[in-house]
XYZ file of C-alpha atoms in Angstrom:
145
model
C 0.000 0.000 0.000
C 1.301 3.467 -1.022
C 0.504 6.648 0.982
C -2.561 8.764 -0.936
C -3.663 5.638 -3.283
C -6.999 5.329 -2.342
C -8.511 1.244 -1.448
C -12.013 -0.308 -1.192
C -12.289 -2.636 1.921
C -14.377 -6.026 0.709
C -13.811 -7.739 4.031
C -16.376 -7.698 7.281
C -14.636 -6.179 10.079
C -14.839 -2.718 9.245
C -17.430 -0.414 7.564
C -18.004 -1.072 4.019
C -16.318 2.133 1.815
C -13.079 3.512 0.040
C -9.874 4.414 2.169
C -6.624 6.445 2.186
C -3.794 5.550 3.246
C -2.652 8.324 4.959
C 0.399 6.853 6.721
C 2.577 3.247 6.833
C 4.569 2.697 10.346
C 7.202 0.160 10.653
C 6.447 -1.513 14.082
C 8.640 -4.776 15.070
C 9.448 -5.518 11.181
C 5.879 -5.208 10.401
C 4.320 -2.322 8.709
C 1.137 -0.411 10.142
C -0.701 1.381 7.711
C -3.203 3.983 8.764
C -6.197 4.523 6.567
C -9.017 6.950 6.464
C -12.696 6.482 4.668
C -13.252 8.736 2.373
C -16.830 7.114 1.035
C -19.656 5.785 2.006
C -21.261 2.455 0.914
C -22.443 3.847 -2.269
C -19.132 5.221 -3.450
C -19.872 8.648 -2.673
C -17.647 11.035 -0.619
C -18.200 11.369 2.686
C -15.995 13.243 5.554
C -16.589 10.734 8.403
C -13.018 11.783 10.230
C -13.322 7.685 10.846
C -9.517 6.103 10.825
C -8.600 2.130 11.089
C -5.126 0.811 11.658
C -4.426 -2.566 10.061
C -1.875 -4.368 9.877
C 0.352 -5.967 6.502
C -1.568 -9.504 7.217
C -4.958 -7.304 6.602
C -3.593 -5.908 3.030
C -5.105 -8.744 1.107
C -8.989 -7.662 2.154
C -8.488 -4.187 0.222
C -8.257 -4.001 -3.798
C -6.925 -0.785 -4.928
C -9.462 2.025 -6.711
C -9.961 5.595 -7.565
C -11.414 8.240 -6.036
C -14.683 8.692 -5.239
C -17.230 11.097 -6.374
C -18.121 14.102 -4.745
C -21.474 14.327 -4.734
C -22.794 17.176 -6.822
C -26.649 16.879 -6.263
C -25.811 18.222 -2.947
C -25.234 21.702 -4.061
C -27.849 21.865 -6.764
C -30.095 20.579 -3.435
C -28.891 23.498 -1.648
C -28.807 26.004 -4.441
C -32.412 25.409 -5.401
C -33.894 25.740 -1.691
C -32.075 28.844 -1.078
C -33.960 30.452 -4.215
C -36.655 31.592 -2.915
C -34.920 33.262 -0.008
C -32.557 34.863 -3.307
C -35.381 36.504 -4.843
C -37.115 37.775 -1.446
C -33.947 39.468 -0.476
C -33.718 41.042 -4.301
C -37.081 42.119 -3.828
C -36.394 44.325 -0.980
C -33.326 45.694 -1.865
C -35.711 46.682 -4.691
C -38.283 48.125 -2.838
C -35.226 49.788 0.183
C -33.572 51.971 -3.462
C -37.491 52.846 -4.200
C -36.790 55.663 -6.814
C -34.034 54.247 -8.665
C -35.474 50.563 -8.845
C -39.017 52.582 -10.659
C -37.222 54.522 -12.623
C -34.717 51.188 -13.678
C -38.128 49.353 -14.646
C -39.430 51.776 -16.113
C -36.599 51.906 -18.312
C -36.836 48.415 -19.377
C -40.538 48.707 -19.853
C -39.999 51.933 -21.976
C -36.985 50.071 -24.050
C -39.278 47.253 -24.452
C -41.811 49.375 -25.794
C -39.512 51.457 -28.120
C -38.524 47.858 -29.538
C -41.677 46.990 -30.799
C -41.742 50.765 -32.110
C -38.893 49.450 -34.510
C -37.031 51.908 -32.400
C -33.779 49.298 -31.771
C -30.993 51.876 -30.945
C -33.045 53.348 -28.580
C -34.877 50.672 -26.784
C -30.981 49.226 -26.379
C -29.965 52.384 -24.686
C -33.050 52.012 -22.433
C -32.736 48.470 -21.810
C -29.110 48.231 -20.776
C -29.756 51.730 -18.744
C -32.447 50.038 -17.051
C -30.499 46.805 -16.603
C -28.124 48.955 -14.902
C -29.920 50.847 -12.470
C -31.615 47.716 -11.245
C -28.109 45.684 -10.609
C -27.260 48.903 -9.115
C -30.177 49.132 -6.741
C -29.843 45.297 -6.012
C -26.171 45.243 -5.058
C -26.647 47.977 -2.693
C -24.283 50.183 -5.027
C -27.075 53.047 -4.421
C -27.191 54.161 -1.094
C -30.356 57.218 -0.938
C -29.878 57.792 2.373
């Protein structure tokens, strides 16, 4: 076993998962490796801090592997609950910068309107001023008072 390969156990004493070694110690002409699990079960990571200590007779009940997923559904999990709270907090911002987040929309809604006018240069000088004033009033970047 090499320090930082990364094992699955397929024996019964300890939990089911893939390991690090994270250290070999030469005890009485016998190595000790120290290994921590870096998955669960399923082959996903998973932080459990748990370390085992085994000794070179124990090498043969761990096959060598790669490293596990990280699990990415996590933080799409995490992303999507917090949307709501996202767009409450953009809201008031929005209504905190009252006159500059009305006169950003009504911007866009002008710009709109002057693109359907066949007006394009200036409904794109409306739009993007718009688009401005509302990032501006959303990222607190306007301070009225």
């Amino acid at each position: 076993m090499q320090v930082g390969e990364f094992y699955e156990y397929v024996g019964t004493d300890y939990p089911t998962g893939i390991y690090r070694a994270v250290g070999v110690k030469q005890q009485d002409s016998r190595e000790r490796i120290t290994l921590l699990r870096v998955s669960n079960d399923q082959h996903m990571r998973k932080h459990t801090g748990e370390i085992i200590h085994i000794s070179d007779s124990e090498i043969d009940t761990f096959t060598q592997t790669v490293e596990p997923n990280k699990e990415r559904f996590r933080v799409v999990k995490s992303k999507a609950r917090a949307m709501p709270y996202v767009a409450l907090t953009i809201f008031r911002r929005l209504r905190t910068n009252t006159f500059l987040s009305a006169l950003s929309l009504g911007s866009v809604v002008a710009g709109f309107g002057a693109d359907s006018a066949n007006l394009a240069l200036i409904s794109t000088v409306l739009i993007l001023l718009g688009s401005v004033g509302i990032f501006m009033s959303v990222s607190n970047w306007y301070n009225h008072g």
